[in-house]
Short mmCIF file of C-alpha atoms in Angstrom, two decimals:
data_model
loop_
_atom_site.label_atom_id
_atom_site.label_comp_id
_atom_site.label_asym_id
_atom_site.label_seq_id
_atom_site.Cartn_x
_atom_site.Cartn_y
_atom_site.Cartn_z
CA MET A 1 16.76 18.97 10.53
CA ARG A 2 16.49 15.48 9.05
CA SER A 3 19.55 13.24 8.84
CA ALA A 4 21.03 12.30 5.46
CA HIS A 5 19.50 8.82 5.77
CA GLN A 6 16.09 10.25 6.70
CA LEU A 7 16.20 12.63 3.72
CA LEU A 8 16.79 9.71 1.37
CA ALA A 9 14.08 7.64 3.01
CA ASP A 10 11.60 10.53 2.72
CA SER A 11 12.48 11.54 -0.86
CA ALA A 12 11.07 9.96 -4.02
CA VAL A 13 11.93 12.63 -6.63
CA ILE A 14 15.48 13.98 -6.81
CA ALA A 15 16.43 16.88 -9.10
CA VAL A 16 20.11 16.55 -10.00
CA VAL A 17 21.70 19.90 -10.86
CA GLY A 18 24.76 19.30 -13.02
CA ALA A 19 23.75 15.79 -14.08
CA SER A 20 26.17 14.64 -16.77
CA ARG A 21 25.79 12.57 -19.92
CA ASP A 22 29.42 11.40 -19.51
CA PRO A 23 29.31 7.88 -17.98
CA GLY A 24 32.82 8.41 -16.62
CA LYS A 25 31.68 11.18 -14.28
CA ALA A 26 30.16 10.80 -10.82
CA ALA A 27 27.45 13.24 -11.97
CA HIS A 28 26.27 10.45 -14.30
CA ARG A 29 27.01 7.35 -12.22
CA VAL A 30 25.46 8.53 -8.95
CA PRO A 31 22.05 9.59 -10.35
CA LEU A 32 21.88 6.44 -12.47
CA GLU A 33 22.56 4.28 -9.41
CA MET A 34 19.86 6.09 -7.43
CA GLN A 35 17.44 5.56 -10.32
CA ARG A 36 18.25 1.83 -10.35
CA HIS A 37 17.22 1.72 -6.71
CA GLY A 38 13.85 3.31 -7.40
CA TRP A 39 14.28 7.07 -7.03
CA ARG A 40 12.93 9.25 -9.81
CA ILE A 41 15.80 11.36 -11.10
CA ILE A 42 15.09 14.68 -12.80
CA PRO A 43 18.24 15.91 -14.60
CA VAL A 44 18.95 19.64 -14.54
CA ASN A 45 21.41 20.45 -17.30
CA PRO A 46 20.92 23.17 -19.93
CA THR A 47 22.96 21.29 -22.57
CA VAL A 48 20.91 18.09 -22.84
CA ASP A 49 17.28 17.25 -23.62
CA GLU A 50 17.16 13.89 -21.87
CA LEU A 51 19.21 11.83 -19.42
CA PHE A 52 18.48 8.52 -17.69
CA GLY A 53 15.27 8.22 -19.75
CA GLU A 54 13.90 11.43 -18.19
CA GLN A 55 13.40 14.86 -19.72
CA ALA A 56 16.18 17.23 -18.66
CA TYR A 57 15.46 20.82 -17.66
CA PRO A 58 17.75 23.86 -18.01
CA THR A 59 17.04 25.12 -14.46
CA LEU A 60 15.20 24.04 -11.32
CA ALA A 61 12.50 26.63 -12.07
CA ASP A 62 11.72 24.85 -15.35
CA ILE A 63 10.70 21.59 -13.63
CA PRO A 64 6.88 21.51 -13.85
CA HIS A 65 6.29 19.46 -10.68
CA PRO A 66 7.54 19.34 -7.09
CA VAL A 67 10.83 17.69 -6.16
CA ASP A 68 11.70 16.22 -2.76
CA LEU A 69 15.44 16.81 -2.88
CA VAL A 70 17.84 18.91 -4.95
CA ASP A 71 21.18 17.16 -5.41
CA VAL A 72 24.06 19.40 -6.49
CA PHE A 73 26.92 18.34 -8.75
CA ARG A 74 28.32 21.83 -9.32
CA PRO A 75 31.37 23.60 -7.94
CA ALA A 76 30.98 25.17 -4.49
CA ARG A 77 30.96 28.68 -6.02
CA ASP A 78 27.77 27.71 -7.92
CA ALA A 79 26.09 26.06 -4.93
CA VAL A 80 24.88 29.36 -3.46
CA GLU A 81 22.78 30.16 -6.53
CA VAL A 82 21.50 26.58 -6.76
CA VAL A 83 20.36 26.71 -3.12
CA ARG A 84 18.64 30.04 -3.78
CA GLN A 85 16.82 28.43 -6.72
CA ALA A 86 15.92 25.39 -4.61
CA VAL A 87 14.39 27.68 -1.98
CA ALA A 88 12.52 29.59 -4.71
CA ILE A 89 10.85 26.42 -6.06
CA GLY A 90 9.91 25.24 -2.57
CA ALA A 91 12.26 22.24 -2.43
CA PRO A 92 12.31 20.88 1.12
CA ALA A 93 15.95 19.79 1.01
CA VAL A 94 19.32 20.35 -0.70
CA TRP A 95 22.23 17.94 -0.89
CA LEU A 96 25.76 18.98 -1.99
CA GLN A 97 27.74 16.01 -3.23
CA LEU A 98 31.03 14.73 -1.85
CA GLY A 99 33.73 17.41 -1.83
CA ILE A 100 31.29 20.34 -2.12
CA PHE A 101 31.08 22.75 0.84
CA SER A 102 29.56 26.22 1.08
CA ALA A 103 29.00 28.17 4.29
CA GLU A 104 26.86 30.68 2.35
CA ALA A 105 24.69 27.96 0.78
CA ARG A 106 24.24 26.39 4.24
CA ARG A 107 23.21 29.78 5.68
CA ILE A 108 20.63 30.32 2.91
CA ALA A 109 19.16 26.84 3.44
CA GLU A 110 19.03 27.26 7.23
CA GLU A 111 17.40 30.68 6.97
CA ALA A 112 14.79 29.21 4.61
CA GLY A 113 14.18 26.30 7.00
CA ILE A 114 15.09 23.59 4.52
CA ASP A 115 17.20 20.52 5.18
CA TYR A 116 20.81 20.75 4.04
CA VAL A 117 23.54 18.15 3.56
CA GLU A 118 27.00 18.84 2.17
CA ASP A 119 30.10 16.78 1.36
CA ARG A 120 28.19 13.49 1.27
CA CYS A 121 27.52 11.08 -1.58
CA LEU A 122 23.97 9.90 -2.26
CA ILE A 123 24.95 6.36 -3.21
CA VAL A 124 27.29 5.91 -0.24
CA GLU A 125 24.56 7.10 2.15
CA ARG A 126 21.92 4.99 0.39
CA ALA A 127 24.06 1.88 0.71
CA ALA A 128 25.02 2.62 4.34
CA ALA A 129 21.35 2.94 5.27
CA GLY A 130 20.32 -0.08 3.18
CA LEU A 131 17.67 2.01 1.44
CA SER A 132 15.84 1.20 -1.77
CA ARG A 133 12.56 2.44 -3.21
CA ARG A 134 12.03 -0.77 -5.19
#
């Protein structure tokens, strides 16, 4: 199991489930900050066509290329299904944002052999590790 810092170092393409168009929400600010530091952000939101200059997709299954990490900005009750979808598309890792915990999602990820992080913020971990892809 890779550490949070190692996951970020190893990942170039991050699918963000629940990415928001509202600049006041963390689900907008966090992906935008990661993009500014060189990660490719793929928004997953069924209500928008584009975010952060990237095409948005309604579900993980609709993304036509591999992703390195699935970042989840959805309530814990939705995380289980998102992790199932991440496993189904062959994502090597799932990250539940700060404040999101799910024992069931963790179990699904562990059984599938994929890396799993919960209750951590991408931009806090990126800054703590001094990581950038630029």
